[in-house]
Amino acid sequence: MTDVLAATTMSTATDASQAGFETATSSAPQPADAHVATPLSDARSQLAEAVGLLGLTDGLHQMLATPRRELSVAVPLRMDSGESRLYLGYRVQHNFSRGPAKGGLRYAPNVNLDEVRALAMWMTWKCALLDVPYGGAKGGLAIDPREHSMAELERVTRRYTSEILPIIGPERDIPAPDIGTDEQTMAWMMDTYSVNSGYTVPGIVTGKPISLGGSQGRASATSRGVTHIALAALRHVGLEPSRSTAAVQGFGKVGADAARFLVEASVTVTGVSDQYGAVFNAAGLDIEALGDHVRATGSVVGFAGAEPIEGADLLTLEVDLLVPAAVEGVLHDGNAGRVGAKVVVEGANGPTTPAADRIMRERGILVVPDILANAGGVIVSYFEWVQANQAYWWRADEVESRLEERMLSAWQCVLGYAVARGLSLRTAATALAVERVAEAHKLRGLYP
Ligand code: NAD
């Protein structure tokens, strides 16, 4: 146990930008303050550490730090009122060495190209780590979906899909839901792509409704995977789940079901937050009742079965397990010293900055990285794509047992690699993944 908690003493390049090639491809503005971490600088510094550990060449480092293809699109939307608006969208394909690109589509007002680049890179490592035959991609549209009617969301989704149509496809790049999108968004994307193809193409997206060829178990797959890993991590540090407490940040597609599955596994979930606030009950929250409250009101705020707390305080609650399941960069050098959990399991992508990672490692907190902890979604997305391509559907229990088997074998693999080398779980997971992508890249060679 102590091995994976120990700080690594490895010396590494600190950032891809310091390797002297960052400006060749990145036209995005850099933060004014060089110390301000961004998802992209975090992702690049994690890659640089893995590259240093593996002893890869500068040329290979440059390939792995740079997306293979990026598309920026301007997406016009005719509003219900008749006026028109324009939204900026992106699709970034980070890597194809191990197969078609795969990654979610995010609708959020602050989406930008650098964030999408970081998320696409993390998808490459996640797919390699879980050994699903994909590269990584991500899409984003800088829109607040809560400000739009269903008819407007349908029109903007169809237009965004049309704009990125030339670079997606079931053998090229397969989108899925992420923040602000859901199975209805995927249904519109599938229909738009299919109408343009002249026939139905269920393999173009994953996370579809089951009635359109979606997989049993996909909607809850990320949360189920988070729970399998959380229970294994608690036991690894000597904590019995039935005597453990947990806090969950974010009560969306990942956080709400993760809280529910943790309670089903007898963990006491004492705190939950969303973007509007947080609620706490030392005796344990009634997650089913909280779900009903959120469905009725749109937020956890005002839930009668708990006391209100500040959203920021959720992250520093004295609990055994913290599951950040909202957005990037929420655990940083300003609050990592006050995190009260013994185990952090990253439901979100990129919730921990490298500085926070170091602080928590020094404090003996076990952090299970996103590319392992939240990989359940992409595993069942892979199952959905396989089923759609074969037009043969699996039962829910088959999906769930295959998901559990893959999550726990990846956990054992990362843990073994970390313990054998005295690394953190994040460094071990990233190095394992980068090694697999680098190997595929070397075997394929450079064309021409
Ligand atoms: P979602 O839009 O369904 O839910 C997001 C939740 O986070 C909402 O409850 C929102 O109110 C809350 N939130 C947003 N900002 C917050 C803040 N500052 N503090 C507290 N809460 C905040 O999105 P989701 O699909 O659940 O995704 C959540 C995270 O999980 C993202 O990082 C996403 O990339 C990652 N992820 C999602 C999947 C998936 O299958 N949906 C798979 C892997 C990883």
Coordinates of C-alpha atoms and ligand atoms in Angstrom, one line a residue:
M1 CA 0.0 0.0 0.0
T2 CA 2.7 2.5 0.9
D3 CA 4.4 2.0 -2.5
V4 CA 1.5 3.5 -4.4
L5 CA 1.1 6.3 -2.0
A6 CA 4.8 7.2 -2.0
A7 CA 5.9 10.3 -3.9
T8 CA 7.8 9.4 -7.1
T9 CA 11.4 10.7 -7.1
M10 CA 11.7 10.4 -10.9
S11 CA 13.1 13.3 -12.7
T12 CA 11.1 14.3 -15.7
A13 CA 10.6 16.9 -18.3
T14 CA 8.1 19.2 -16.7
D15 CA 5.9 20.1 -19.7
A16 CA 5.7 19.4 -23.4
S17 CA 6.0 23.1 -24.0
Q18 CA 9.4 23.0 -22.4
A19 CA 10.5 20.3 -24.7
G20 CA 10.6 23.0 -27.3
F21 CA 7.9 22.1 -29.8
E22 CA 4.6 23.4 -28.3
T23 CA 4.2 26.4 -30.5
A24 CA 4.6 24.5 -33.7
T25 CA 0.9 23.4 -33.6
S26 CA -0.8 25.3 -30.8
S27 CA -2.3 28.6 -31.9
A28 CA -4.5 28.8 -28.8
P29 CA -3.8 31.7 -26.4
Q30 CA -1.6 30.7 -23.5
P31 CA -2.7 31.7 -19.9
A32 CA -1.4 35.1 -19.0
D33 CA 0.0 33.7 -15.8
A34 CA 2.3 30.8 -16.5
H35 CA 1.5 29.2 -13.1
V36 CA -2.2 29.0 -13.9
A37 CA -2.9 25.3 -14.6
T38 CA -5.2 24.5 -17.5
P39 CA -6.5 21.0 -18.5
L40 CA -4.1 21.1 -21.5
S41 CA -1.1 22.0 -19.4
D42 CA -2.1 19.3 -16.9
A43 CA -2.5 16.7 -19.6
R44 CA 0.8 17.6 -21.2
S45 CA 2.7 17.6 -17.9
Q46 CA 1.3 14.1 -17.2
L47 CA 2.4 12.9 -20.6
A48 CA 5.9 14.5 -20.1
E49 CA 6.3 12.5 -16.9
A50 CA 5.3 9.2 -18.6
V51 CA 7.6 10.0 -21.6
G52 CA 10.5 10.6 -19.1
L53 CA 9.8 7.4 -17.3
L54 CA 9.6 5.4 -20.5
G55 CA 12.6 7.1 -22.1
L56 CA 10.7 7.9 -25.4
T57 CA 12.4 10.1 -28.0
D58 CA 11.6 13.8 -28.4
G59 CA 10.0 13.0 -31.8
L60 CA 7.6 10.5 -30.3
H61 CA 6.9 12.8 -27.5
Q62 CA 6.0 15.5 -30.0
M63 CA 3.6 13.1 -31.9
L64 CA 1.9 12.1 -28.6
A65 CA 1.5 15.6 -27.4
T66 CA -0.1 16.9 -30.6
P67 CA -3.6 16.0 -31.9
R68 CA -3.6 14.3 -35.3
R69 CA -6.5 16.4 -36.5
E70 CA -8.6 19.3 -35.2
L71 CA -11.7 20.9 -36.7
S72 CA -13.2 24.2 -35.5
V73 CA -16.7 25.0 -36.8
A74 CA -19.1 27.9 -36.5
V75 CA -22.6 26.6 -35.9
P76 CA -25.5 28.9 -36.6
L77 CA -28.8 28.3 -34.8
R78 CA -32.2 29.6 -35.7
M79 CA -33.9 30.3 -32.4
D80 CA -37.6 29.6 -31.7
S81 CA -38.1 33.4 -31.7
G82 CA -36.8 33.6 -35.3
E83 CA -33.5 35.3 -34.5
S84 CA -30.3 33.5 -35.3
R85 CA -27.2 32.9 -33.1
L86 CA -23.7 31.5 -33.7
Y87 CA -21.9 29.0 -31.5
L88 CA -18.3 27.8 -31.8
G89 CA -17.7 24.1 -31.9
Y90 CA -14.7 21.7 -32.1
R91 CA -13.8 18.1 -32.8
V92 CA -10.3 17.1 -31.9
Q93 CA -8.9 13.6 -32.9
H94 CA -5.8 13.1 -30.7
N95 CA -4.6 9.7 -31.9
F96 CA -5.6 6.8 -34.3
S97 CA -2.6 4.5 -33.7
R98 CA -4.7 1.7 -32.0
G99 CA -8.0 2.3 -33.9
P100 CA -10.7 4.8 -34.7
A101 CA -10.9 7.9 -32.5
K102 CA -13.5 7.8 -29.7
G103 CA -14.7 10.4 -27.3
G104 CA -17.6 12.4 -25.9
L105 CA -19.3 15.6 -27.0
R106 CA -19.6 18.4 -24.4
Y107 CA -22.1 21.3 -24.4
A108 CA -21.0 24.0 -22.0
P109 CA -20.6 27.7 -22.3
N110 CA -16.9 27.8 -21.5
V111 CA -15.8 25.0 -23.9
N112 CA -12.7 25.9 -25.8
L113 CA -10.2 24.3 -28.1
D114 CA -7.5 23.7 -25.5
E115 CA -9.9 22.0 -23.1
V116 CA -11.1 19.8 -26.0
R117 CA -7.5 19.0 -26.8
A118 CA -6.8 17.9 -23.3
L119 CA -9.9 15.8 -23.1
A120 CA -9.1 14.1 -26.4
M121 CA -5.6 13.2 -25.2
W122 CA -7.0 11.7 -22.0
M123 CA -9.3 9.6 -24.1
T124 CA -6.4 8.2 -26.0
W125 CA -4.7 7.1 -22.7
K126 CA -8.0 5.7 -21.3
C127 CA -8.8 3.6 -24.4
A128 CA -5.2 2.2 -24.4
L129 CA -5.2 1.5 -20.7
L130 CA -8.5 -0.4 -20.9
D131 CA -7.3 -2.1 -24.1
V132 CA -10.2 -1.1 -26.2
P133 CA -9.2 -0.7 -29.9
Y134 CA -9.6 3.0 -30.2
G135 CA -7.7 6.2 -30.3
G136 CA -8.9 9.3 -28.5
A137 CA -11.1 12.2 -29.5
K138 CA -13.4 14.8 -28.0
G139 CA -16.0 17.3 -29.2
G140 CA -17.3 20.5 -27.7
L141 CA -19.9 23.2 -28.5
A142 CA -19.7 26.5 -26.5
I143 CA -23.4 26.6 -25.6
D144 CA -25.4 26.5 -22.4
P145 CA -28.0 23.8 -23.1
R146 CA -30.1 24.9 -20.2
E147 CA -30.9 28.2 -22.1
H148 CA -32.5 26.3 -25.0
S149 CA -35.7 24.5 -25.9
M150 CA -35.6 20.9 -27.1
A151 CA -36.3 22.2 -30.7
E152 CA -33.3 24.5 -30.5
L153 CA -31.1 21.8 -29.1
E154 CA -32.1 19.5 -31.9
R155 CA -31.4 22.1 -34.6
V156 CA -28.0 23.0 -33.2
T157 CA -27.0 19.3 -32.7
R158 CA -28.0 18.4 -36.3
R159 CA -26.1 21.5 -37.6
Y160 CA -23.0 20.7 -35.5
T161 CA -23.1 17.1 -36.7
S162 CA -23.4 18.2 -40.3
E163 CA -20.3 20.5 -39.9
I164 CA -18.1 17.7 -38.5
L165 CA -19.6 15.0 -40.8
P166 CA -16.5 14.8 -43.0
I167 CA -14.3 13.5 -40.2
I168 CA -16.6 11.2 -38.2
G169 CA -17.8 7.7 -38.9
P170 CA -18.1 4.3 -37.3
E171 CA -14.6 3.5 -38.6
R172 CA -13.2 7.0 -38.1
D173 CA -14.4 8.7 -35.0
I174 CA -17.4 7.7 -32.8
P175 CA -18.9 10.4 -30.5
A176 CA -20.7 9.7 -27.2
P177 CA -22.4 11.8 -24.5
D178 CA -20.5 14.0 -22.0
I179 CA -21.4 17.1 -19.9
G180 CA -24.6 18.7 -21.2
T181 CA -25.4 16.0 -23.8
D182 CA -27.4 12.8 -23.4
E183 CA -28.9 9.9 -25.3
Q184 CA -31.3 12.2 -27.1
T185 CA -28.4 14.2 -28.4
M186 CA -26.8 10.9 -29.7
A187 CA -30.1 9.9 -31.4
W188 CA -30.2 13.3 -33.3
M189 CA -26.5 12.8 -34.3
M190 CA -27.1 9.2 -35.5
D191 CA -30.2 10.3 -37.5
T192 CA -28.3 13.2 -39.1
Y193 CA -25.4 11.0 -40.0
S194 CA -27.7 8.2 -41.3
V195 CA -29.8 10.6 -43.4
N196 CA -26.7 11.9 -45.1
S197 CA -25.4 8.3 -45.6
G198 CA -28.6 7.1 -47.1
Y199 CA -29.0 4.2 -44.6
T200 CA -29.1 3.7 -40.9
V201 CA -25.7 3.7 -39.2
P202 CA -26.1 2.8 -35.5
G203 CA -22.3 2.5 -35.0
I204 CA -21.7 6.2 -35.6
V205 CA -22.4 7.1 -31.9
T206 CA -22.5 5.3 -28.6
G207 CA -24.7 6.2 -25.6
K208 CA -27.8 6.0 -27.9
P209 CA -31.3 5.0 -26.6
I210 CA -31.6 1.3 -26.3
S211 CA -34.5 1.3 -28.8
L212 CA -32.0 2.7 -31.5
G213 CA -29.3 0.1 -30.9
G214 CA -27.9 1.4 -27.6
S215 CA -26.4 -1.1 -25.2
Q216 CA -27.9 -2.3 -22.0
G217 CA -26.0 -0.8 -19.1
R218 CA -24.4 2.0 -21.1
A219 CA -26.2 4.9 -19.3
S220 CA -24.9 3.8 -15.9
A221 CA -21.6 2.2 -17.1
T222 CA -19.3 5.1 -16.0
S223 CA -20.9 5.2 -12.5
R224 CA -20.8 1.4 -12.2
G225 CA -17.1 1.4 -13.1
V226 CA -16.4 4.2 -10.7
T227 CA -18.0 2.2 -7.9
H228 CA -16.1 -1.0 -8.8
I229 CA -12.9 0.9 -8.5
A230 CA -13.9 2.9 -5.4
L231 CA -14.7 -0.3 -3.5
A232 CA -11.4 -1.9 -4.6
A233 CA -9.5 1.2 -3.6
L234 CA -11.1 1.4 -0.2
R235 CA -10.3 -2.2 0.5
H236 CA -6.7 -1.6 -0.8
V237 CA -6.2 1.0 1.9
G238 CA -7.8 -1.3 4.6
L239 CA -11.2 0.3 4.7
E240 CA -14.4 -1.8 4.7
P241 CA -17.0 -0.2 2.4
S242 CA -19.9 -0.9 4.8
R243 CA -18.1 1.2 7.4
S244 CA -16.9 3.9 5.0
T245 CA -18.3 7.4 4.2
A246 CA -18.2 9.2 0.9
A247 CA -18.8 12.6 -0.7
V248 CA -19.7 13.0 -4.4
Q249 CA -19.2 16.2 -6.3
G250 CA -21.6 16.5 -9.3
F251 CA -25.0 15.0 -9.5
G252 CA -25.3 14.4 -13.2
K253 CA -25.0 11.3 -15.3
V254 CA -21.8 10.1 -13.5
G255 CA -22.2 11.5 -10.0
A256 CA -25.9 10.6 -9.4
D257 CA -25.6 6.9 -10.2
A258 CA -22.2 6.7 -8.5
A259 CA -23.8 7.9 -5.3
R260 CA -26.6 5.4 -5.8
F261 CA -24.3 2.4 -6.5
L262 CA -22.1 3.4 -3.5
V263 CA -25.2 3.4 -1.2
E264 CA -26.2 0.0 -2.7
A265 CA -22.7 -1.3 -1.8
S266 CA -23.4 -0.1 1.8
V267 CA -21.2 3.0 1.7
T268 CA -22.7 6.0 3.6
V269 CA -22.8 9.0 1.3
T270 CA -22.8 12.0 3.5
G271 CA -22.3 14.8 1.0
V272 CA -23.3 15.6 -2.6
S273 CA -22.9 18.8 -4.6
D274 CA -23.8 20.3 -8.0
Q275 CA -23.0 23.6 -9.6
Y276 CA -25.6 25.4 -7.5
G277 CA -24.6 24.2 -4.0
A278 CA -24.1 21.2 -1.7
V279 CA -26.0 19.2 0.9
F280 CA -24.7 17.2 3.9
N281 CA -26.2 14.6 6.3
A282 CA -23.8 13.0 8.7
A283 CA -26.1 10.0 9.0
G284 CA -26.1 9.4 5.2
L285 CA -28.2 11.0 2.4
D286 CA -31.2 9.3 1.0
I287 CA -30.0 9.3 -2.6
E288 CA -33.2 8.1 -4.1
A289 CA -35.1 11.0 -2.4
L290 CA -32.3 13.4 -3.5
G291 CA -32.7 12.1 -7.1
D292 CA -36.5 12.9 -6.9
H293 CA -35.7 16.4 -5.6
V294 CA -33.2 17.1 -8.4
R295 CA -35.7 15.8 -11.0
A296 CA -38.3 18.1 -9.6
T297 CA -36.2 21.3 -8.9
G298 CA -33.1 20.9 -11.1
S299 CA -30.7 21.1 -8.2
V300 CA -29.6 19.4 -4.9
V301 CA -30.1 22.8 -3.2
G302 CA -33.1 22.8 -0.9
F303 CA -33.2 19.1 -0.3
A304 CA -35.2 18.6 2.9
G305 CA -33.2 15.5 4.1
A306 CA -30.0 17.4 4.6
E307 CA -28.3 20.6 5.7
P308 CA -26.9 23.0 3.1
I309 CA -23.1 23.5 2.9
E310 CA -20.9 25.5 0.6
G311 CA -20.1 23.7 -2.7
A312 CA -16.4 24.2 -2.1
D313 CA -16.6 22.6 1.4
L314 CA -17.9 19.4 -0.1
L315 CA -14.3 18.7 -1.3
T316 CA -12.8 19.0 2.2
L317 CA -15.3 17.0 4.1
E318 CA -13.9 14.4 6.6
V319 CA -14.9 11.3 4.6
D320 CA -13.1 8.1 3.6
L321 CA -13.9 8.5 -0.1
L322 CA -14.2 11.6 -2.3
V323 CA -15.6 11.2 -5.9
P324 CA -15.2 14.4 -7.9
A325 CA -17.7 13.8 -10.8
A326 CA -18.2 17.3 -12.2
V327 CA -15.5 19.3 -14.1
E328 CA -11.7 19.7 -14.4
G329 CA -9.3 21.4 -12.0
V330 CA -11.5 21.4 -8.9
L331 CA -8.7 19.9 -6.7
H332 CA -5.8 22.4 -6.9
D333 CA -3.0 23.7 -4.8
G334 CA -5.4 26.0 -2.9
N335 CA -7.5 23.2 -1.5
A336 CA -5.6 19.9 -1.8
G337 CA -4.0 20.4 1.6
R338 CA -7.5 20.4 3.2
V339 CA -8.9 17.4 1.4
G340 CA -10.3 15.2 4.2
A341 CA -10.7 12.0 2.3
K342 CA -8.3 9.0 2.4
V343 CA -9.2 7.9 -1.1
V344 CA -10.0 10.1 -4.2
V345 CA -11.6 8.3 -7.1
E346 CA -11.8 10.6 -10.2
G347 CA -15.3 10.2 -11.8
A348 CA -14.7 13.4 -13.8
N349 CA -12.0 13.9 -16.3
G350 CA -9.0 16.0 -15.1
P351 CA -10.4 17.0 -11.7
T352 CA -7.0 17.1 -10.0
T353 CA -4.2 19.5 -11.1
P354 CA -0.6 18.1 -11.0
A355 CA 0.1 20.4 -8.0
A356 CA -2.8 19.0 -6.1
D357 CA -1.7 15.5 -7.1
R358 CA 1.7 16.1 -5.5
I359 CA 0.2 17.6 -2.3
M360 CA -2.3 14.7 -1.8
R361 CA 0.5 12.1 -2.5
E362 CA 2.6 13.7 0.2
R363 CA -0.4 13.6 2.5
G364 CA -0.8 9.9 1.9
I365 CA -4.1 10.2 0.1
L366 CA -4.6 7.5 -2.6
V367 CA -5.8 9.1 -5.9
V368 CA -7.2 6.8 -8.5
P369 CA -6.8 8.6 -11.8
D370 CA -9.7 9.4 -14.2
I371 CA -8.3 7.3 -17.1
L372 CA -8.8 4.3 -14.9
A373 CA -11.6 5.3 -12.6
N374 CA -14.2 6.6 -15.1
A375 CA -13.3 4.2 -18.0
G376 CA -16.5 2.2 -17.5
G377 CA -18.3 4.5 -20.0
V378 CA -15.9 3.9 -22.8
I379 CA -15.8 0.1 -22.1
V380 CA -19.5 -0.2 -22.6
S381 CA -19.4 2.3 -25.5
Y382 CA -17.0 -0.2 -27.1
F383 CA -19.5 -3.0 -26.3
E384 CA -22.2 -0.9 -27.8
W385 CA -20.2 -0.3 -31.0
V386 CA -19.4 -4.1 -31.3
Q387 CA -23.0 -4.9 -30.8
A388 CA -24.2 -2.3 -33.4
N389 CA -21.6 -3.5 -35.9
Q390 CA -22.7 -7.1 -35.5
A391 CA -26.4 -6.3 -35.1
Y392 CA -26.5 -8.6 -32.2
W393 CA -27.4 -7.4 -28.7
W394 CA -26.2 -8.7 -25.3
R395 CA -28.2 -9.1 -22.1
A396 CA -27.7 -6.5 -19.2
D397 CA -26.0 -9.1 -17.0
E398 CA -23.5 -10.0 -19.8
V399 CA -22.6 -6.3 -20.2
E400 CA -22.3 -5.7 -16.5
S401 CA -20.1 -8.8 -15.8
R402 CA -17.8 -8.0 -18.7
L403 CA -17.6 -4.4 -17.5
E404 CA -16.7 -5.5 -14.0
E405 CA -14.1 -7.9 -15.2
R406 CA -12.4 -5.3 -17.4
M407 CA -12.4 -2.6 -14.7
L408 CA -11.0 -4.9 -12.0
S409 CA -8.3 -6.4 -14.2
A410 CA -7.2 -2.9 -15.2
W411 CA -7.1 -1.9 -11.5
Q412 CA -4.9 -4.9 -10.8
C413 CA -2.7 -4.2 -13.7
V414 CA -2.2 -0.5 -12.7
L415 CA -1.7 -1.3 -9.1
G416 CA 0.9 -4.0 -9.9
Y417 CA 2.8 -1.6 -12.2
A418 CA 2.7 1.1 -9.6
V419 CA 3.8 -1.1 -6.7
A420 CA 6.6 -2.7 -8.7
R421 CA 8.1 0.7 -9.6
G422 CA 7.1 2.8 -6.6
L423 CA 4.9 5.1 -8.7
S424 CA 1.6 6.9 -8.0
L425 CA -1.4 5.2 -9.6
R426 CA -1.7 8.2 -12.1
T427 CA 1.9 7.9 -13.2
A428 CA 1.6 4.2 -13.5
A429 CA -1.7 4.3 -15.5
T430 CA -0.4 7.1 -17.8
A431 CA 2.9 5.3 -18.4
L432 CA 1.1 2.0 -19.2
A433 CA -1.2 3.7 -21.6
V434 CA 1.5 5.8 -23.3
E435 CA 3.7 2.7 -23.7
R436 CA 0.9 0.9 -25.5
V437 CA 0.2 3.8 -27.9
A438 CA 3.9 4.3 -28.5
E439 CA 4.3 0.6 -29.3
A440 CA 1.4 0.7 -31.8
H441 CA 2.9 3.8 -33.4
K442 CA 6.3 2.3 -33.7
L443 CA 4.9 -1.0 -35.2
R444 CA 2.9 0.9 -37.8
G445 CA 5.9 3.1 -38.7
L446 CA 5.9 6.5 -40.5
Y447 CA 4.2 7.0 -43.9
P448 CA 5.8 7.7 -46.2
Ligands
NAD1 P1 -23.5 16.0 -16.5 O1 -23.7 17.2 -17.3 O2 -24.5 14.9 -16.6 O3 -23.3 16.4 -15.0 C1 -22.4 17.3 -14.5 C2 -22.7 17.6 -13.0 O4 -21.7 18.4 -12.4 C3 -24.0 18.4 -12.8 O5 -24.7 17.9 -11.6 C4 -23.5 19.8 -12.6 O6 -24.4 20.6 -11.8 C5 -22.2 19.5 -11.8 N1 -21.3 20.6 -11.8 C6 -20.8 21.3 -12.8 N2 -19.9 22.2 -12.3 C7 -19.8 22.0 -11.0 C8 -19.0 22.6 -10.0 N3 -18.2 23.6 -10.2 N4 -19.1 22.1 -8.7 C9 -20.0 21.1 -8.4 N5 -20.7 20.5 -9.4 C10 -20.6 21.0 -10.6 O7 -22.0 15.4 -16.9 P2 -21.5 14.0 -16.7 O8 -21.7 13.2 -18.0 O9 -22.0 13.4 -15.4 O10 -19.9 14.3 -16.6 C11 -19.3 14.6 -15.4 C12 -17.8 14.4 -15.6 O11 -17.5 13.0 -15.8 C13 -17.1 15.2 -16.7 O12 -15.8 15.5 -16.3 C14 -17.1 14.1 -17.8 O13 -16.1 14.4 -18.8 C15 -16.8 12.9 -17.0 N6 -17.1 11.6 -17.7 C16 -18.4 11.4 -18.1 C17 -18.7 10.2 -18.7 C18 -20.1 9.8 -19.2 O14 -20.3 8.6 -19.5 N7 -21.0 10.7 -19.1 C19 -17.7 9.2 -18.9 C20 -16.4 9.5 -18.4 C21 -16.1 10.7 -17.8

